[in-house]
Amino acid sequence: MTLQEPIRTSLPPERVELAAAYRLIAEFGMDDSIFTHISAKAPADEGEHAFLINPYGLRFDEVSAGKLVTIDLDGTILNDPYGAGINKAGFTIHSAVHAARPDIACVLHTHTVAGVAVASMKEGLLPLNQWSAPFHNRLAYHDYEGIALNHDERTRIVEDLGDKKAMILRNHGLLTCGSSVGEAFRMMMDLDRACQAQVAIMSSGLTPNILSDELAEFVAAQEEGWAANHDAAGKPDTEWQAYMRLCKARHPDFDQ
């Protein structure tokens, strides 16, 4: 496929892009066996306020567009093509965000080694470099309450997230949200790299060169203005398109 050629499939783009995110998270070694989840708003004809999530038991590299489960905000399964149901812990976190934030189209949660390591540090993510600075004053934190099976925790997750799009679940992992699947995926890539760099820096034994609040805030503002500065507002997400091409090249069956 060429630079601008879309992936051709009979399935809705919501399913195709979400399936791509699953395969790419596995491609980059950011999955955790059959656990953690990525969810996205379902096509309108699959249910009002419904969202898509992975079938329980599949590895991320096995998820495809046609196997995704459609559920509503109450956890009722509306469509389960694969027939394996869902992980209830995944429903707790993802339904909370989808119900409270209509601006969010995709919620992505990981348990990477670096992400869990930083989530287990009292300091959280430090403004150390160009990967972490964009999250300065834009990263939420949620205290660990055990495996996310208690539906009452949803209120606290939403309160802690507020209007932000990225969160560290303390002693647990990372969470990113996006107005598109591509935005949530790209943000997770940057957040996890920031955590990897922080773990490497802190384990080096050398003195971290922490950015000042003023400089970190400046960089974060630069990141927020990236689309406008590069005349990209309202145009296709070129980085996500590049990732989609990678997914199609490495996992040609993901859109089936």
PDB file of C-alpha atoms in Angstrom:
ATOM      1  CA  MET A   1       0.000   0.000   0.000  1.00  0.00           C
ATOM      2  CA  THR A   2       1.169   3.538  -0.751  1.00  0.00           C
ATOM      3  CA  LEU A   3       1.628   6.414   1.700  1.00  0.00           C
ATOM      4  CA  GLN A   4      -1.967   7.626   1.455  1.00  0.00           C
ATOM      5  CA  GLU A   5      -3.761   4.449   0.332  1.00  0.00           C
ATOM      6  CA  PRO A   6      -6.324   3.328   2.933  1.00  0.00           C
ATOM      7  CA  ILE A   7      -6.550  -0.234   4.165  1.00  0.00           C
ATOM      8  CA  ARG A   8      -9.338  -1.923   2.242  1.00  0.00           C
ATOM      9  CA  THR A   9     -11.708  -4.060   4.298  1.00  0.00           C
ATOM     10  CA  SER A  10     -15.445  -4.590   4.640  1.00  0.00           C
ATOM     11  CA  LEU A  11     -15.301  -4.035   8.407  1.00  0.00           C
ATOM     12  CA  PRO A  12     -15.904  -0.633  10.064  1.00  0.00           C
ATOM     13  CA  PRO A  13     -12.847   1.596  10.623  1.00  0.00           C
ATOM     14  CA  GLU A  14     -13.504   1.616  14.376  1.00  0.00           C
ATOM     15  CA  ARG A  15     -12.893  -2.129  14.465  1.00  0.00           C
ATOM     16  CA  VAL A  16      -9.942  -2.047  12.085  1.00  0.00           C
ATOM     17  CA  GLU A  17      -8.055   0.706  13.916  1.00  0.00           C
ATOM     18  CA  LEU A  18      -8.637  -0.861  17.326  1.00  0.00           C
ATOM     19  CA  ALA A  19      -7.426  -4.234  16.067  1.00  0.00           C
ATOM     20  CA  ALA A  20      -4.332  -2.490  14.699  1.00  0.00           C
ATOM     21  CA  ALA A  21      -3.622  -0.993  18.123  1.00  0.00           C
ATOM     22  CA  TYR A  22      -3.758  -4.456  19.708  1.00  0.00           C
ATOM     23  CA  ARG A  23      -1.358  -5.918  17.160  1.00  0.00           C
ATOM     24  CA  LEU A  24       1.010  -2.948  17.456  1.00  0.00           C
ATOM     25  CA  ILE A  25       1.114  -3.075  21.254  1.00  0.00           C
ATOM     26  CA  ALA A  26       2.141  -6.726  20.873  1.00  0.00           C
ATOM     27  CA  GLU A  27       4.581  -5.827  18.085  1.00  0.00           C
ATOM     28  CA  PHE A  28       6.413  -3.441  20.416  1.00  0.00           C
ATOM     29  CA  GLY A  29       6.414  -5.876  23.345  1.00  0.00           C
ATOM     30  CA  MET A  30       4.003  -3.833  25.456  1.00  0.00           C
ATOM     31  CA  ASP A  31       1.383  -6.538  26.017  1.00  0.00           C
ATOM     32  CA  ASP A  32       0.934  -8.698  29.134  1.00  0.00           C
ATOM     33  CA  SER A  33      -0.164 -12.188  28.095  1.00  0.00           C
ATOM     34  CA  ILE A  34      -3.987 -12.093  27.775  1.00  0.00           C
ATOM     35  CA  PHE A  35      -4.363  -9.172  30.199  1.00  0.00           C
ATOM     36  CA  THR A  36      -4.797  -5.380  29.882  1.00  0.00           C
ATOM     37  CA  HIS A  37      -7.095  -3.848  27.308  1.00  0.00           C
ATOM     38  CA  ILE A  38      -7.633  -1.269  24.629  1.00  0.00           C
ATOM     39  CA  SER A  39     -11.198  -0.101  24.062  1.00  0.00           C
ATOM     40  CA  ALA A  40     -12.788   2.170  21.495  1.00  0.00           C
ATOM     41  CA  LYS A  41     -16.210   3.554  20.710  1.00  0.00           C
ATOM     42  CA  ALA A  42     -18.185   1.058  18.669  1.00  0.00           C
ATOM     43  CA  PRO A  43     -19.761   1.903  15.307  1.00  0.00           C
ATOM     44  CA  ALA A  44     -23.110   3.619  15.821  1.00  0.00           C
ATOM     45  CA  ASP A  45     -25.045   0.679  14.407  1.00  0.00           C
ATOM     46  CA  GLU A  46     -23.574  -1.675  17.055  1.00  0.00           C
ATOM     47  CA  GLY A  47     -25.221   0.081  19.971  1.00  0.00           C
ATOM     48  CA  GLU A  48     -25.731   3.497  21.536  1.00  0.00           C
ATOM     49  CA  HIS A  49     -22.869   4.382  23.924  1.00  0.00           C
ATOM     50  CA  ALA A  50     -21.311   0.974  23.197  1.00  0.00           C
ATOM     51  CA  PHE A  51     -17.620   0.256  22.990  1.00  0.00           C
ATOM     52  CA  LEU A  52     -15.348  -2.451  21.597  1.00  0.00           C
ATOM     53  CA  ILE A  53     -12.902  -4.513  23.649  1.00  0.00           C
ATOM     54  CA  ASN A  54     -10.844  -7.680  23.239  1.00  0.00           C
ATOM     55  CA  PRO A  55     -12.260 -11.170  23.825  1.00  0.00           C
ATOM     56  CA  TYR A  56     -10.975 -12.695  27.059  1.00  0.00           C
ATOM     57  CA  GLY A  57      -8.289 -15.287  26.440  1.00  0.00           C
ATOM     58  CA  LEU A  58      -6.792 -13.997  23.199  1.00  0.00           C
ATOM     59  CA  ARG A  59      -3.247 -12.669  23.099  1.00  0.00           C
ATOM     60  CA  PHE A  60      -2.984  -9.200  21.605  1.00  0.00           C
ATOM     61  CA  ASP A  61      -1.308 -10.648  18.508  1.00  0.00           C
ATOM     62  CA  GLU A  62      -4.396 -12.837  17.974  1.00  0.00           C
ATOM     63  CA  VAL A  63      -6.957 -10.019  18.120  1.00  0.00           C
ATOM     64  CA  SER A  64      -8.533  -9.067  14.801  1.00  0.00           C
ATOM     65  CA  ALA A  65     -11.217  -6.603  13.781  1.00  0.00           C
ATOM     66  CA  GLY A  66     -13.902  -9.254  13.410  1.00  0.00           C
ATOM     67  CA  LYS A  67     -13.269 -10.818  16.843  1.00  0.00           C
ATOM     68  CA  LEU A  68     -13.730  -7.668  18.958  1.00  0.00           C
ATOM     69  CA  VAL A  69     -16.565  -7.747  21.505  1.00  0.00           C
ATOM     70  CA  THR A  70     -19.190  -5.007  21.681  1.00  0.00           C
ATOM     71  CA  ILE A  71     -20.414  -4.116  25.191  1.00  0.00           C
ATOM     72  CA  ASP A  72     -22.494  -1.320  26.675  1.00  0.00           C
ATOM     73  CA  LEU A  73     -21.651   0.870  29.660  1.00  0.00           C
ATOM     74  CA  ASP A  74     -23.423  -1.556  32.018  1.00  0.00           C
ATOM     75  CA  GLY A  75     -21.269  -4.462  30.888  1.00  0.00           C
ATOM     76  CA  THR A  76     -23.950  -6.153  28.800  1.00  0.00           C
ATOM     77  CA  ILE A  77     -22.422  -7.985  25.846  1.00  0.00           C
ATOM     78  CA  LEU A  78     -24.135  -6.854  22.648  1.00  0.00           C
ATOM     79  CA  ASN A  79     -22.011  -8.756  20.144  1.00  0.00           C
ATOM     80  CA  ASP A  80     -19.408 -11.446  20.796  1.00  0.00           C
ATOM     81  CA  PRO A  81     -18.280 -12.939  17.466  1.00  0.00           C
ATOM     82  CA  TYR A  82     -15.502 -15.000  19.060  1.00  0.00           C
ATOM     83  CA  GLY A  83     -17.709 -16.248  21.922  1.00  0.00           C
ATOM     84  CA  ALA A  84     -15.180 -15.929  24.771  1.00  0.00           C
ATOM     85  CA  GLY A  85     -16.726 -13.057  26.735  1.00  0.00           C
ATOM     86  CA  ILE A  86     -14.642 -10.305  28.360  1.00  0.00           C
ATOM     87  CA  ASN A  87     -12.346  -9.718  31.331  1.00  0.00           C
ATOM     88  CA  LYS A  88     -14.434  -8.010  34.020  1.00  0.00           C
ATOM     89  CA  ALA A  89     -11.431  -6.108  35.388  1.00  0.00           C
ATOM     90  CA  GLY A  90     -10.984  -4.502  31.979  1.00  0.00           C
ATOM     91  CA  PHE A  91     -14.620  -3.470  31.900  1.00  0.00           C
ATOM     92  CA  THR A  92     -14.314  -1.623  35.229  1.00  0.00           C
ATOM     93  CA  ILE A  93     -11.562   0.741  34.096  1.00  0.00           C
ATOM     94  CA  HIS A  94     -12.646   1.270  30.514  1.00  0.00           C
ATOM     95  CA  SER A  95     -16.367   1.713  31.115  1.00  0.00           C
ATOM     96  CA  ALA A  96     -15.590   4.376  33.717  1.00  0.00           C
ATOM     97  CA  VAL A  97     -13.723   6.537  31.221  1.00  0.00           C
ATOM     98  CA  HIS A  98     -16.101   5.976  28.303  1.00  0.00           C
ATOM     99  CA  ALA A  99     -19.118   6.858  30.453  1.00  0.00           C
ATOM    100  CA  ALA A 100     -17.616  10.042  31.892  1.00  0.00           C
ATOM    101  CA  ARG A 101     -15.679  11.382  28.918  1.00  0.00           C
ATOM    102  CA  PRO A 102     -17.679  11.610  25.673  1.00  0.00           C
ATOM    103  CA  ASP A 103     -14.659  13.341  24.118  1.00  0.00           C
ATOM    104  CA  ILE A 104     -12.678  10.107  24.442  1.00  0.00           C
ATOM    105  CA  ALA A 105     -12.868   7.576  21.602  1.00  0.00           C
ATOM    106  CA  CYS A 106     -10.163   5.184  22.808  1.00  0.00           C
ATOM    107  CA  VAL A 107      -8.751   4.055  26.175  1.00  0.00           C
ATOM    108  CA  LEU A 108      -5.450   2.154  26.275  1.00  0.00           C
ATOM    109  CA  HIS A 109      -4.039   0.399  29.362  1.00  0.00           C
ATOM    110  CA  THR A 110      -0.687  -1.391  29.708  1.00  0.00           C
ATOM    111  CA  HIS A 111       1.395  -3.279  32.265  1.00  0.00           C
ATOM    112  CA  THR A 112       4.886  -2.819  30.799  1.00  0.00           C
ATOM    113  CA  VAL A 113       7.911  -3.370  33.038  1.00  0.00           C
ATOM    114  CA  ALA A 114       8.998   0.261  32.744  1.00  0.00           C
ATOM    115  CA  GLY A 115       5.463   1.563  33.213  1.00  0.00           C
ATOM    116  CA  VAL A 116       4.864  -0.532  36.319  1.00  0.00           C
ATOM    117  CA  ALA A 117       8.296   0.453  37.644  1.00  0.00           C
ATOM    118  CA  VAL A 118       7.556   4.181  37.416  1.00  0.00           C
ATOM    119  CA  ALA A 119       4.019   3.577  38.710  1.00  0.00           C
ATOM    120  CA  SER A 120       5.671   2.001  41.755  1.00  0.00           C
ATOM    121  CA  MET A 121       7.841   5.070  42.461  1.00  0.00           C
ATOM    122  CA  LYS A 122       6.517   7.712  44.854  1.00  0.00           C
ATOM    123  CA  GLU A 123       7.942  10.418  42.587  1.00  0.00           C
ATOM    124  CA  GLY A 124       6.000   9.181  39.589  1.00  0.00           C
ATOM    125  CA  LEU A 125       7.140  10.431  36.179  1.00  0.00           C
ATOM    126  CA  LEU A 126       9.873  13.075  36.341  1.00  0.00           C
ATOM    127  CA  PRO A 127      10.461  15.793  33.680  1.00  0.00           C
ATOM    128  CA  LEU A 128      13.782  14.431  32.470  1.00  0.00           C
ATOM    129  CA  ASN A 129      13.655  14.680  28.691  1.00  0.00           C
ATOM    130  CA  GLN A 130      11.644  15.356  25.547  1.00  0.00           C
ATOM    131  CA  TRP A 131       9.531  12.226  26.071  1.00  0.00           C
ATOM    132  CA  SER A 132       8.480  13.041  29.635  1.00  0.00           C
ATOM    133  CA  ALA A 133       8.258  16.850  29.497  1.00  0.00           C
ATOM    134  CA  PRO A 134       5.053  16.877  27.371  1.00  0.00           C
ATOM    135  CA  PHE A 135       3.284  15.129  30.269  1.00  0.00           C
ATOM    136  CA  HIS A 136       4.271  17.846  32.763  1.00  0.00           C
ATOM    137  CA  ASN A 137       1.135  18.978  34.649  1.00  0.00           C
ATOM    138  CA  ARG A 138      -0.882  16.865  32.220  1.00  0.00           C
ATOM    139  CA  LEU A 139      -0.564  13.468  33.884  1.00  0.00           C
ATOM    140  CA  ALA A 140      -3.106  12.166  36.399  1.00  0.00           C
ATOM    141  CA  TYR A 141      -2.474   9.627  39.172  1.00  0.00           C
ATOM    142  CA  HIS A 142      -4.817   7.040  40.675  1.00  0.00           C
ATOM    143  CA  ASP A 143      -3.937   5.119  43.852  1.00  0.00           C
ATOM    144  CA  TYR A 144      -3.900   1.339  43.769  1.00  0.00           C
ATOM    145  CA  GLU A 145      -7.023  -0.370  45.146  1.00  0.00           C
ATOM    146  CA  GLY A 146      -6.272  -3.966  44.147  1.00  0.00           C
ATOM    147  CA  ILE A 147      -7.396  -5.776  40.989  1.00  0.00           C
ATOM    148  CA  ALA A 148      -9.986  -3.556  39.332  1.00  0.00           C
ATOM    149  CA  LEU A 149     -13.117  -5.609  39.999  1.00  0.00           C
ATOM    150  CA  ASN A 150     -14.940  -3.156  42.283  1.00  0.00           C
ATOM    151  CA  HIS A 151     -17.338  -1.034  40.238  1.00  0.00           C
ATOM    152  CA  ASP A 152     -17.277   1.619  42.968  1.00  0.00           C
ATOM    153  CA  GLU A 153     -13.676   2.348  41.937  1.00  0.00           C
ATOM    154  CA  ARG A 154     -14.940   3.738  38.646  1.00  0.00           C
ATOM    155  CA  THR A 155     -15.994   6.987  40.334  1.00  0.00           C
ATOM    156  CA  ARG A 156     -12.526   7.477  41.796  1.00  0.00           C
ATOM    157  CA  ILE A 157     -10.799   6.657  38.497  1.00  0.00           C
ATOM    158  CA  VAL A 158     -12.856   9.291  36.722  1.00  0.00           C
ATOM    159  CA  GLU A 159     -12.321  11.879  39.462  1.00  0.00           C
ATOM    160  CA  ASP A 160      -8.562  11.338  39.385  1.00  0.00           C
ATOM    161  CA  LEU A 161      -8.387  11.445  35.583  1.00  0.00           C
ATOM    162  CA  GLY A 162     -10.335  14.701  35.391  1.00  0.00           C
ATOM    163  CA  ASP A 163      -9.890  16.318  31.983  1.00  0.00           C
ATOM    164  CA  LYS A 164      -6.467  14.774  31.338  1.00  0.00           C
ATOM    165  CA  LYS A 165      -5.653  12.163  28.705  1.00  0.00           C
ATOM    166  CA  ALA A 166      -2.906  10.231  30.476  1.00  0.00           C
ATOM    167  CA  MET A 167      -2.748   8.625  33.899  1.00  0.00           C
ATOM    168  CA  ILE A 168      -0.410   6.533  35.995  1.00  0.00           C
ATOM    169  CA  LEU A 169      -2.269   3.861  37.938  1.00  0.00           C
ATOM    170  CA  ARG A 170       0.013   3.653  40.959  1.00  0.00           C
ATOM    171  CA  ASN A 171       1.600   0.237  41.591  1.00  0.00           C
ATOM    172  CA  HIS A 172      -0.302  -0.962  38.532  1.00  0.00           C
ATOM    173  CA  GLY A 173       0.473   0.504  35.108  1.00  0.00           C
ATOM    174  CA  LEU A 174      -0.247   3.196  32.535  1.00  0.00           C
ATOM    175  CA  LEU A 175      -3.416   4.556  30.912  1.00  0.00           C
ATOM    176  CA  THR A 176      -3.837   6.858  27.929  1.00  0.00           C
ATOM    177  CA  CYS A 177      -6.971   8.228  26.273  1.00  0.00           C
ATOM    178  CA  GLY A 178      -7.475   9.787  22.892  1.00  0.00           C
ATOM    179  CA  SER A 179     -10.040  11.387  20.664  1.00  0.00           C
ATOM    180  CA  SER A 180      -8.947   8.668  18.233  1.00  0.00           C
ATOM    181  CA  VAL A 181      -7.266   5.272  18.468  1.00  0.00           C
ATOM    182  CA  GLY A 182      -4.165   6.788  16.899  1.00  0.00           C
ATOM    183  CA  GLU A 183      -3.885   9.517  19.526  1.00  0.00           C
ATOM    184  CA  ALA A 184      -4.203   7.076  22.438  1.00  0.00           C
ATOM    185  CA  PHE A 185      -1.624   4.738  20.863  1.00  0.00           C
ATOM    186  CA  ARG A 186       0.918   7.466  20.095  1.00  0.00           C
ATOM    187  CA  MET A 187       0.556   8.892  23.591  1.00  0.00           C
ATOM    188  CA  MET A 188       1.147   5.473  25.134  1.00  0.00           C
ATOM    189  CA  MET A 189       4.266   4.996  23.033  1.00  0.00           C
ATOM    190  CA  ASP A 190       5.656   8.288  24.327  1.00  0.00           C
ATOM    191  CA  LEU A 191       4.609   7.668  27.927  1.00  0.00           C
ATOM    192  CA  ASP A 192       6.148   4.207  28.005  1.00  0.00           C
ATOM    193  CA  ARG A 193       9.381   5.460  26.403  1.00  0.00           C
ATOM    194  CA  ALA A 194       9.523   8.200  29.044  1.00  0.00           C
ATOM    195  CA  CYS A 195       9.215   5.505  31.719  1.00  0.00           C
ATOM    196  CA  GLN A 196      11.885   3.356  30.068  1.00  0.00           C
ATOM    197  CA  ALA A 197      14.253   6.330  29.966  1.00  0.00           C
ATOM    198  CA  GLN A 198      13.555   7.204  33.595  1.00  0.00           C
ATOM    199  CA  VAL A 199      14.270   3.655  34.764  1.00  0.00           C
ATOM    200  CA  ALA A 200      17.510   3.626  32.733  1.00  0.00           C
ATOM    201  CA  ILE A 201      18.604   7.014  34.107  1.00  0.00           C
ATOM    202  CA  MET A 202      17.838   6.152  37.731  1.00  0.00           C
ATOM    203  CA  SER A 203      19.584   2.785  37.475  1.00  0.00           C
ATOM    204  CA  SER A 204      22.722   4.345  35.950  1.00  0.00           C
ATOM    205  CA  GLY A 205      23.914   5.672  39.293  1.00  0.00           C
ATOM    206  CA  LEU A 206      24.505   9.107  37.792  1.00  0.00           C
ATOM    207  CA  THR A 207      22.702  12.329  38.751  1.00  0.00           C
ATOM    208  CA  PRO A 208      19.439  12.952  36.832  1.00  0.00           C
ATOM    209  CA  ASN A 209      19.285  16.373  35.148  1.00  0.00           C
ATOM    210  CA  ILE A 210      15.661  17.231  35.972  1.00  0.00           C
ATOM    211  CA  LEU A 211      14.140  19.977  33.843  1.00  0.00           C
ATOM    212  CA  SER A 212      12.822  23.077  35.574  1.00  0.00           C
ATOM    213  CA  ASP A 213       9.052  23.477  35.878  1.00  0.00           C
ATOM    214  CA  GLU A 214       9.227  26.432  33.488  1.00  0.00           C
ATOM    215  CA  LEU A 215      11.115  24.540  30.789  1.00  0.00           C
ATOM    216  CA  ALA A 216       8.986  21.408  31.146  1.00  0.00           C
ATOM    217  CA  GLU A 217       5.825  23.512  30.837  1.00  0.00           C
ATOM    218  CA  PHE A 218       7.247  25.235  27.754  1.00  0.00           C
ATOM    219  CA  VAL A 219       7.946  21.886  26.086  1.00  0.00           C
ATOM    220  CA  ALA A 220       4.468  20.600  27.002  1.00  0.00           C
ATOM    221  CA  ALA A 221       2.921  23.682  25.398  1.00  0.00           C
ATOM    222  CA  GLN A 222       5.060  23.162  22.290  1.00  0.00           C
ATOM    223  CA  GLU A 223       3.772  19.594  22.037  1.00  0.00           C
ATOM    224  CA  GLU A 224       0.164  20.752  22.341  1.00  0.00           C
ATOM    225  CA  GLY A 225       0.698  23.258  19.512  1.00  0.00           C
ATOM    226  CA  TRP A 226       2.392  20.748  17.220  1.00  0.00           C
ATOM    227  CA  ALA A 227      -0.552  20.297  14.827  1.00  0.00           C
ATOM    228  CA  ALA A 228      -1.064  24.031  14.365  1.00  0.00           C
ATOM    229  CA  ASN A 229       2.653  24.706  13.934  1.00  0.00           C
ATOM    230  CA  HIS A 230       2.934  22.012  11.266  1.00  0.00           C
ATOM    231  CA  ASP A 231      -0.287  22.880   9.454  1.00  0.00           C
ATOM    232  CA  ALA A 232      -1.652  19.446  10.417  1.00  0.00           C
ATOM    233  CA  ALA A 233      -4.894  20.435  12.132  1.00  0.00           C
ATOM    234  CA  GLY A 234      -7.858  18.572  10.648  1.00  0.00           C
ATOM    235  CA  LYS A 235      -5.631  16.438   8.430  1.00  0.00           C
ATOM    236  CA  PRO A 236      -5.008  12.680   8.638  1.00  0.00           C
ATOM    237  CA  ASP A 237      -2.682  11.580  11.426  1.00  0.00           C
ATOM    238  CA  THR A 238       0.440  10.791   9.407  1.00  0.00           C
ATOM    239  CA  GLU A 239       2.244   9.018  12.257  1.00  0.00           C
ATOM    240  CA  TRP A 240      -0.743   6.757  12.936  1.00  0.00           C
ATOM    241  CA  GLN A 241      -1.014   6.034   9.210  1.00  0.00           C
ATOM    242  CA  ALA A 242       2.637   4.970   9.267  1.00  0.00           C
ATOM    243  CA  TYR A 243       1.917   2.631  12.180  1.00  0.00           C
ATOM    244  CA  MET A 244      -1.103   1.232  10.321  1.00  0.00           C
ATOM    245  CA  ARG A 245       1.107   0.445   7.323  1.00  0.00           C
ATOM    246  CA  LEU A 246       3.534  -1.331   9.638  1.00  0.00           C
ATOM    247  CA  CYS A 247       0.663  -3.322  11.104  1.00  0.00           C
ATOM    248  CA  LYS A 248      -0.588  -4.371   7.667  1.00  0.00           C
ATOM    249  CA  ALA A 249       2.927  -5.404   6.611  1.00  0.00           C
ATOM    250  CA  ARG A 250       3.599  -7.460   9.755  1.00  0.00           C
ATOM    251  CA  HIS A 251       0.067  -8.682  10.525  1.00  0.00           C
ATOM    252  CA  PRO A 252      -1.884  -8.856   7.246  1.00  0.00           C
ATOM    253  CA  ASP A 253      -4.866 -10.604   8.860  1.00  0.00           C
ATOM    254  CA  PHE A 254      -5.519  -7.995  11.584  1.00  0.00           C
ATOM    255  CA  ASP A 255      -8.345  -6.324   9.639  1.00  0.00           C
ATOM    256  CA  GLN A 256     -10.310  -9.549   9.101  1.00  0.00           C
TER     257      GLN A 256
END
